[in-house]
mmCIF file of C-alpha atoms in Angstrom:
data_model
loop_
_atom_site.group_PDB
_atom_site.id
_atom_site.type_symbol
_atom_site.label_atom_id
_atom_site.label_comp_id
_atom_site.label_asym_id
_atom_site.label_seq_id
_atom_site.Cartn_x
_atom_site.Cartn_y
_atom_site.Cartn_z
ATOM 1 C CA UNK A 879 -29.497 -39.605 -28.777
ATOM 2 C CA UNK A 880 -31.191 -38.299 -31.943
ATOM 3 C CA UNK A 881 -34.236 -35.573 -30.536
ATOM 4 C CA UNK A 882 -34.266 -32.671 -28.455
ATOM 5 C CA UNK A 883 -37.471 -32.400 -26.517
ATOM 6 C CA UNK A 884 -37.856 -29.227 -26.706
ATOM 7 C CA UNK A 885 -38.463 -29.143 -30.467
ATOM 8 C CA UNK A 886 -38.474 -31.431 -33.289
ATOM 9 C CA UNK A 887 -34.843 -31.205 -34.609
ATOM 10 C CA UNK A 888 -32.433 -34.315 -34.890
ATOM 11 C CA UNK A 889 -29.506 -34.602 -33.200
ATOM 12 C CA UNK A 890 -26.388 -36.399 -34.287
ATOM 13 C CA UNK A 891 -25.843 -39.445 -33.149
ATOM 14 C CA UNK A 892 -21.945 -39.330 -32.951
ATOM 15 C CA UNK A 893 -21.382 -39.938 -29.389
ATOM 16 C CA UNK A 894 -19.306 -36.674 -28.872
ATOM 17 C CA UNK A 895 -20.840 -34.427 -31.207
ATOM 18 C CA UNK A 896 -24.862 -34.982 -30.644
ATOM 19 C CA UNK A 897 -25.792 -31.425 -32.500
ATOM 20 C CA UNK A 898 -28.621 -30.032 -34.446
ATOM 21 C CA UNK A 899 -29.131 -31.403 -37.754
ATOM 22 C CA UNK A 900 -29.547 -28.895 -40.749
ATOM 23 C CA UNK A 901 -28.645 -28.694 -44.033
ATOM 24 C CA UNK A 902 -27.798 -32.290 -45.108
ATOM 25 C CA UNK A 903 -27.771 -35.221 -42.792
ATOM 26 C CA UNK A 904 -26.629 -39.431 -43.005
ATOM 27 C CA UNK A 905 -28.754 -41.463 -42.268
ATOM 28 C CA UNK A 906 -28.530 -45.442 -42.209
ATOM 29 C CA UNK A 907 -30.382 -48.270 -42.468
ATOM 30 C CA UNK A 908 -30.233 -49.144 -38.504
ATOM 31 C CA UNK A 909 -32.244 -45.930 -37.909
ATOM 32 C CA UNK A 910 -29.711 -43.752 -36.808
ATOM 33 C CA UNK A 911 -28.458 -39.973 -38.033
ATOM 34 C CA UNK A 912 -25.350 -37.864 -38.330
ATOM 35 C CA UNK A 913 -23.763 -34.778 -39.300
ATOM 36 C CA UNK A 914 -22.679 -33.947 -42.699
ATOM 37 C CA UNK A 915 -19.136 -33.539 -41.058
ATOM 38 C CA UNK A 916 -19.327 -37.113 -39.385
ATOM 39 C CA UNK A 917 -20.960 -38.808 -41.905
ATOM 40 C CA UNK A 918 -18.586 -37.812 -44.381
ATOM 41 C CA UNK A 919 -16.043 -38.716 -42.373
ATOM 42 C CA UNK A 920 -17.158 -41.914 -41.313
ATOM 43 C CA UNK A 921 -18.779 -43.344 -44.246
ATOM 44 C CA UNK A 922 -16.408 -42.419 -46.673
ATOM 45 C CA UNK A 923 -13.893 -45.433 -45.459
ATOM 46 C CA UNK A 924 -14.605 -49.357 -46.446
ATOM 47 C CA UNK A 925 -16.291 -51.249 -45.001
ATOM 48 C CA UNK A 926 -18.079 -48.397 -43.414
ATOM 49 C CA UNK A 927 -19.628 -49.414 -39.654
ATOM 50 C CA UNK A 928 -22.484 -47.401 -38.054
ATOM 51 C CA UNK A 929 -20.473 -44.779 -35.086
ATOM 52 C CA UNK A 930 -23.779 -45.280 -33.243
ATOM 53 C CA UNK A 931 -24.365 -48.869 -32.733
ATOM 54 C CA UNK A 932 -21.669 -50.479 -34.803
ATOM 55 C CA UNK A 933 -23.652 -52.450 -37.435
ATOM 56 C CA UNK A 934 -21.859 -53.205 -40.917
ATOM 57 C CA UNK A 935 -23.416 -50.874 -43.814
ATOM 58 C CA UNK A 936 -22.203 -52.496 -46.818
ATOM 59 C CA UNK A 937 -25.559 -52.104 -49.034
ATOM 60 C CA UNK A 938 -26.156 -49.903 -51.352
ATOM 61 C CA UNK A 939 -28.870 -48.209 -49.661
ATOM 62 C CA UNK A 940 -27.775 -48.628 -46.097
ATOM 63 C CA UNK A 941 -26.771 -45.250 -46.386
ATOM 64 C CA UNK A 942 -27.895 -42.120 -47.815
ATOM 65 C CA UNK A 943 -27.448 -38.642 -47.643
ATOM 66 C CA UNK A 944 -31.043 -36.503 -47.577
ATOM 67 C CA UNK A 945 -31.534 -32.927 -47.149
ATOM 68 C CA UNK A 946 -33.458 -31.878 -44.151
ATOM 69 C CA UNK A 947 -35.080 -29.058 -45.622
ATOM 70 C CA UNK A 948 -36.074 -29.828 -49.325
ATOM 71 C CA UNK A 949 -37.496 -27.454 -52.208
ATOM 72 C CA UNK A 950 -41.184 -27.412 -52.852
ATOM 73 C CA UNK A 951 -40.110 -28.933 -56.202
ATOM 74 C CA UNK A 952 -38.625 -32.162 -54.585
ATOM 75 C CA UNK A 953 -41.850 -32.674 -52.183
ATOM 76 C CA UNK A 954 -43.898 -32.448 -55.251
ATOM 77 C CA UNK A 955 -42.240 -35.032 -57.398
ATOM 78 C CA UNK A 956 -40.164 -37.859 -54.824
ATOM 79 C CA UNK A 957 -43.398 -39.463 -54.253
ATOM 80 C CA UNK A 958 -45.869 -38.992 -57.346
ATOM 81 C CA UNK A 959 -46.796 -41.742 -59.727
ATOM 82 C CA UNK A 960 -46.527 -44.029 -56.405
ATOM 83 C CA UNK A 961 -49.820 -45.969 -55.344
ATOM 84 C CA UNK A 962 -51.318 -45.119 -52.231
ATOM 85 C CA UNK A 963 -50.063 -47.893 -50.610
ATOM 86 C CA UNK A 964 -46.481 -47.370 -51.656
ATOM 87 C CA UNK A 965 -46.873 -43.646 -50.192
ATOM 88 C CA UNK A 966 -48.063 -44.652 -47.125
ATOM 89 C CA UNK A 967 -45.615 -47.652 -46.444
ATOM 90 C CA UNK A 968 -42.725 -45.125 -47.089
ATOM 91 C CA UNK A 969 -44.271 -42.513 -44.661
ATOM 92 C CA UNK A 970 -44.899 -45.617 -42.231
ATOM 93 C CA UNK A 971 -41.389 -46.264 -42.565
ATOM 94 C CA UNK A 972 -40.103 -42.574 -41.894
ATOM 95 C CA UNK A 973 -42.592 -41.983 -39.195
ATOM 96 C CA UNK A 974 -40.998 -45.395 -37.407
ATOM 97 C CA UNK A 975 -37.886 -43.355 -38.019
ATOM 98 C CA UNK A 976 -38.962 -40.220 -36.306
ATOM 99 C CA UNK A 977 -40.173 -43.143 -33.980
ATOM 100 C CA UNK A 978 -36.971 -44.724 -32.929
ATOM 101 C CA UNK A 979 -35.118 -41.165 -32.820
ATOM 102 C CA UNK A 980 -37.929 -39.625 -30.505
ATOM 103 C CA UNK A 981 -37.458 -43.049 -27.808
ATOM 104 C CA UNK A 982 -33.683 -43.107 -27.859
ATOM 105 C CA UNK A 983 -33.749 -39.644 -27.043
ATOM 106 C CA UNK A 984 -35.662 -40.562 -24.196
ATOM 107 C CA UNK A 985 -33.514 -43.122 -22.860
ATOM 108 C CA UNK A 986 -30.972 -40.901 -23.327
ATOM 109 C CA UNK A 987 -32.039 -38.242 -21.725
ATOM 110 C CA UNK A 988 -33.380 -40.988 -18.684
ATOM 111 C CA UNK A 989 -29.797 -42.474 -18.564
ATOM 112 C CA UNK A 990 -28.414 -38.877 -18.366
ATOM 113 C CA UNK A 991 -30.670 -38.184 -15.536
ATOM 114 C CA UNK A 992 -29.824 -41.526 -13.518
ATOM 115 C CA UNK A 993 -26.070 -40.789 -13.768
ATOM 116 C CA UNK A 994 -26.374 -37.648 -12.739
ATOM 117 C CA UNK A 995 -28.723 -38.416 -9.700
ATOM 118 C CA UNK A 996 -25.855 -41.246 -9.324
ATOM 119 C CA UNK A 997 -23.213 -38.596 -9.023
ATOM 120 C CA UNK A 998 -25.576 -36.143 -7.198
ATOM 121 C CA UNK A 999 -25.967 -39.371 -3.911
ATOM 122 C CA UNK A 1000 -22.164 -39.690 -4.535
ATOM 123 C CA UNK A 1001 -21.580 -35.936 -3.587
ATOM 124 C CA UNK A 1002 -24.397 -35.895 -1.126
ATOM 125 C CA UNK A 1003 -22.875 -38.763 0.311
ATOM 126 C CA UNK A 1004 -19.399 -37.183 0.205
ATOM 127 C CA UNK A 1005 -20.545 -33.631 1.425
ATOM 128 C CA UNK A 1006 -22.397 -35.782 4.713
ATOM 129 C CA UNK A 1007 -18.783 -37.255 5.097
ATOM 130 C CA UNK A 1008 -16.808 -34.010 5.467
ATOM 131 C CA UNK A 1009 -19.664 -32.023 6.973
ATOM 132 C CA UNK A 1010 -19.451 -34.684 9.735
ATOM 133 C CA UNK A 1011 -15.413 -34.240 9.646
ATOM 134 C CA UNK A 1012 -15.973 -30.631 10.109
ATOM 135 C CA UNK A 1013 -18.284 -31.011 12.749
ATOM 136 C CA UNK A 1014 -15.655 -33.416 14.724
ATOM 137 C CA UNK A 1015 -13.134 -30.671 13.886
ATOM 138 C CA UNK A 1016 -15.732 -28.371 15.086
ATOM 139 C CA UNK A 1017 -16.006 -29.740 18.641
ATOM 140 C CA UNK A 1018 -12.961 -30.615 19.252
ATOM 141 C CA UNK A 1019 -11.756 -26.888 18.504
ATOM 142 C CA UNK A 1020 -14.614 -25.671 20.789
ATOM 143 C CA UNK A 1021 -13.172 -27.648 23.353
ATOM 144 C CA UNK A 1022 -9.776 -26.330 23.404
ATOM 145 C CA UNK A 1023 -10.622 -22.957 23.323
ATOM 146 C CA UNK A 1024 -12.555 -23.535 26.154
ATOM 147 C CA UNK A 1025 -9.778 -25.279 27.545
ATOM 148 C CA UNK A 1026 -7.339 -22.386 26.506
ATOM 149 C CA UNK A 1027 -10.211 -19.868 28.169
ATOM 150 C CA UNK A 1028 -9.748 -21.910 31.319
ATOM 151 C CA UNK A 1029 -5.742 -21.789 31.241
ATOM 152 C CA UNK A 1030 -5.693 -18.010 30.678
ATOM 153 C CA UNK A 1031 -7.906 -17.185 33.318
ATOM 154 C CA UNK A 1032 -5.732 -18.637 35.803
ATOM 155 C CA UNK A 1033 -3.075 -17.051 34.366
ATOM 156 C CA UNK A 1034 -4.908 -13.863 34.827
ATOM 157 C CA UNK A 1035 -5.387 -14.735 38.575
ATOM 158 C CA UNK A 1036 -2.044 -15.725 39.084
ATOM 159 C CA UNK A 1037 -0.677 -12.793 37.389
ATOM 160 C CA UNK A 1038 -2.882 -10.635 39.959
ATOM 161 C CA UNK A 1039 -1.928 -12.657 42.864
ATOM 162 C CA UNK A 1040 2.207 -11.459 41.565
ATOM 163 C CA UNK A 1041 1.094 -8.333 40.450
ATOM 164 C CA UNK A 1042 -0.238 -7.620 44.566
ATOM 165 C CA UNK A 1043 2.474 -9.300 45.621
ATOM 166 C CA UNK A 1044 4.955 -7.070 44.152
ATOM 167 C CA UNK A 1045 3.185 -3.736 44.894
ATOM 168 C CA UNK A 1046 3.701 -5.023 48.663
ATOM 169 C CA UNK A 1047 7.227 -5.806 48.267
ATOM 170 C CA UNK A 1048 7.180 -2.241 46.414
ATOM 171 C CA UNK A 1049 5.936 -0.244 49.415
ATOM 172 C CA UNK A 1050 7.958 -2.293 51.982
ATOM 173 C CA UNK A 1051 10.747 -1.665 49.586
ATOM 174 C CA UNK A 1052 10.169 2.176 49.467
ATOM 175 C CA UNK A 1053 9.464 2.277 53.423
ATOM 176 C CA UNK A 1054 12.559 0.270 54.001
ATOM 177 C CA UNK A 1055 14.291 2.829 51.756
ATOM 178 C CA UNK A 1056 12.557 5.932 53.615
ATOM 179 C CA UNK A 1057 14.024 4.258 56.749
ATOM 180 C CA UNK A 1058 17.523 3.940 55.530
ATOM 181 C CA UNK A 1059 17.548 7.385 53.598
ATOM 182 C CA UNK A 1060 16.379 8.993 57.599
ATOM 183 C CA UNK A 1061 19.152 6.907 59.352
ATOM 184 C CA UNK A 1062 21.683 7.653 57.117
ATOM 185 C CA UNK A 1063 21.001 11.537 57.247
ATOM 186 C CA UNK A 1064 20.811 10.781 61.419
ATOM 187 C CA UNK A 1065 24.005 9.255 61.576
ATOM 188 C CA UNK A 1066 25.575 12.114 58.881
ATOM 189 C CA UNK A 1067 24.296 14.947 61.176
ATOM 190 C CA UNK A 1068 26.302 13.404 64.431
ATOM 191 C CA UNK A 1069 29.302 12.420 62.424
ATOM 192 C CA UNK A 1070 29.662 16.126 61.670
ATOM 193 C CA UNK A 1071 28.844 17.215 64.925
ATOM 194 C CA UNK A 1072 31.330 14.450 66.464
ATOM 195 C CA UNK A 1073 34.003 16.022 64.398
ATOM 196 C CA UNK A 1074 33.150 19.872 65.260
ATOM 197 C CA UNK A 1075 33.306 19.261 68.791
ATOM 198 C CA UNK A 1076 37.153 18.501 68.673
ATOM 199 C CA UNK A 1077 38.248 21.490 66.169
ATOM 200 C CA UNK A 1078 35.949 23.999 68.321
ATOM 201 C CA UNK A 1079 37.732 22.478 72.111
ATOM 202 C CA UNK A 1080 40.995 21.650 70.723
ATOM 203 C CA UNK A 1081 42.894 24.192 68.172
ATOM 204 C CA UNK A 1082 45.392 27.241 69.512
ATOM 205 C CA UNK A 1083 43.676 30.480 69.671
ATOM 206 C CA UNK A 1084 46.740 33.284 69.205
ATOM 207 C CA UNK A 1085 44.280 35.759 70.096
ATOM 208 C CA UNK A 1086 44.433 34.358 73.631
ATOM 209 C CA UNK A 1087 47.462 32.370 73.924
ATOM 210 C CA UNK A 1088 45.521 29.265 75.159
ATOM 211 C CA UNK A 1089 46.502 26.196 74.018
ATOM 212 C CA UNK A 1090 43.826 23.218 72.653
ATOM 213 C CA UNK A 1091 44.273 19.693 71.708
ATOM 214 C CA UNK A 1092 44.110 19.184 67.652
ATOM 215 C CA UNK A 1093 41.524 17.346 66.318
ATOM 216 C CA UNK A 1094 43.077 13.984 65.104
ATOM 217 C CA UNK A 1095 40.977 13.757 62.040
ATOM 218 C CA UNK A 1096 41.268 17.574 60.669
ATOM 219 C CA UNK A 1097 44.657 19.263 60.111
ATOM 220 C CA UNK A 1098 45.488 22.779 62.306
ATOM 221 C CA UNK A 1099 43.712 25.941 61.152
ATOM 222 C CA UNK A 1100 45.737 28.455 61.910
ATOM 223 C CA UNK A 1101 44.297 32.038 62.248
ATOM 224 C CA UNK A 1102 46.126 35.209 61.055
ATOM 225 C CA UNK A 1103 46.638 38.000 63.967
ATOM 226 C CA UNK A 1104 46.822 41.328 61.411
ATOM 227 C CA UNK A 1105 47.596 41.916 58.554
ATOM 228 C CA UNK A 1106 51.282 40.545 58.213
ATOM 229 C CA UNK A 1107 49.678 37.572 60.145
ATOM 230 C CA UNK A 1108 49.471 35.470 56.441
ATOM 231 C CA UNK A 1109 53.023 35.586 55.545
ATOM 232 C CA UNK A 1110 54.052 35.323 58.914
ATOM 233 C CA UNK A 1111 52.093 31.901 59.543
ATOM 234 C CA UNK A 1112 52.425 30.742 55.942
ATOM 235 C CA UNK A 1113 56.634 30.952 56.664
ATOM 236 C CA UNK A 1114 56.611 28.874 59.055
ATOM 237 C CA UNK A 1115 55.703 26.073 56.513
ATOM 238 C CA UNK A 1116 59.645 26.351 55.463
ATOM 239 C CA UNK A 1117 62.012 24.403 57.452
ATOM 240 C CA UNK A 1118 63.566 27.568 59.529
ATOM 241 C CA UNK A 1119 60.640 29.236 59.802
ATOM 242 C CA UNK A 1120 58.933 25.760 61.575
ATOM 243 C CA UNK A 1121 61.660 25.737 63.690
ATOM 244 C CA UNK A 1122 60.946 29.385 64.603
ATOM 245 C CA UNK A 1123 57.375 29.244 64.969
ATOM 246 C CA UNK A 1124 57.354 25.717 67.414
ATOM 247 C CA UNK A 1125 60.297 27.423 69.334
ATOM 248 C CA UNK A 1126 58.556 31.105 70.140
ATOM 249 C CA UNK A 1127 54.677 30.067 69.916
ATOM 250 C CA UNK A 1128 54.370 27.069 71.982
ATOM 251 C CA UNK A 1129 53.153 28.074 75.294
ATOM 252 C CA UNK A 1130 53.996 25.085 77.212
ATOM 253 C CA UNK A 1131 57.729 25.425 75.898
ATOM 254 C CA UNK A 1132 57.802 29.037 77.539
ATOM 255 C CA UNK A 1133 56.557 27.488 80.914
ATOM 256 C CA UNK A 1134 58.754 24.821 81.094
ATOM 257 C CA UNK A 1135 61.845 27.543 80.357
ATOM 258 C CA UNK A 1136 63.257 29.495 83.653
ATOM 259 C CA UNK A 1137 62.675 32.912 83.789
ATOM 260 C CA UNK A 1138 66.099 34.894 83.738
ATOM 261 C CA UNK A 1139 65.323 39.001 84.502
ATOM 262 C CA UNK A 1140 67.693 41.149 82.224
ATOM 263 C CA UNK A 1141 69.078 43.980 83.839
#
């Protein structure tokens, strides 16, 4: 609380300042040291108490403000005219100072060092916890990937298993279809030649004067005998000119008719 190791400078003794020491310090008559900010501070109400360990300071001497680094002047006069004795029982005293500064620096820095190995089990203790936590996590993730792994490779085989399935069902599909598209053309082919066979055996031919039966499901073609044959034919599609053409071009009327010779 009042020494750095590393050197021989005192540190303040304010719990929440603890910096070097330099220019002018306080010190008190319960061994202990501050800052000429704190101490001013501090010691300046009444009845001052020591920061450091509480004690009452109410002599006259229980408190004093020194400076650290004094002139050659001061060193060569605070202490002459004193007897030997005198001397050395003040440098006793200051030495058990230095003394008492040195050890609770020590303990300090010991406490320090046991809280912190404190904290340091604490976190150790804590980082075991949630490294174990993890680990559980861990596992248990490892498992249901593997799980997962397991699920999507029978997926997989099941989607090969549909995906054969409906390539067969494809190619029957298309062969059913060739089939159809061939019967269809097959029964197209002797439609048409079913309905030829009628027109070509049944229609009138003028050209020979022989009668044919009609095809019931196409509609007379008539065929023109010259040149005058298209207005000729096409007039009979009037009502006296029907009456004409059924009358005078119907060979089975002119057989049915007697014959009467003109002389």
């Amino acid at each position: 609380m009042a020494m750095s190791l590393c050197d021989d400078t005192l540190l303040c003794n304010f719990p929440k300042c603890r910096a070097k020491l330099s220019g002018f310090a306080w010190v008190t008559a319960c061994s202990h040291a501050f800052c000429d900010q704190h101490g001013s501070g501090e010691f300046s109400r009444s009845p001052a108490i020591c920061p450091a360990c509480s004690s009452a300071l109410s002599g006259k001497l229980d408190i004093v403000r020194t400076e650290l680094a004094p002139s050659e002047e001061y060193k060569a006069m605070v202490l002459a005219g004193l007897r030997p004795d005198i001397v050395l029982d003040i440098s006793s005293r200051a030495l058990a100072f230095w003394s008492y500064q040195t050890h609770q620096e020590r303990m300090y820095q010991e406490y320090s060092l046991s809280r912190a190995e404190v904290q340091l089990k604490q976190m150790e203790k804590v980082l075991t916890q949630q490294n174990q936590s993890r680990e559980l996590e861990l596992t248990a993730m490892r498992g249901e990937i593997a799980s997962l792994k397991k699920v999507m490779e029978e997926y997989k085989r099941k989607y090969s298993e549909v995906s054969e399935r409906l390539m067969e069902r494809n190619r029957q599909y298309q062969k059913l279809q060739g089939l159809y598209d061939s019967l269809r053309l097959r029964n197209m082919v002797v439609g048409v030649g079913e309905r030829d066979a009628p027109l070509q055996s049944g229609h009138y031919s003028f050209n020979t004067g022989v009668a044919r039966q009609a095809s019931p499901q196409g509609s007379p073609q008539f065929l023109s005998a010259g040149p005058e044959g298209d207005g000729r034919f096409f007039s009979c599609l009037e009502p006296d000119g029907a009456k004409t053409f059924f009358q005078f071009s119907s060979p089975s009327r002119d057989r049915g008719r007697p014959f009467i010779k003109k002389h």
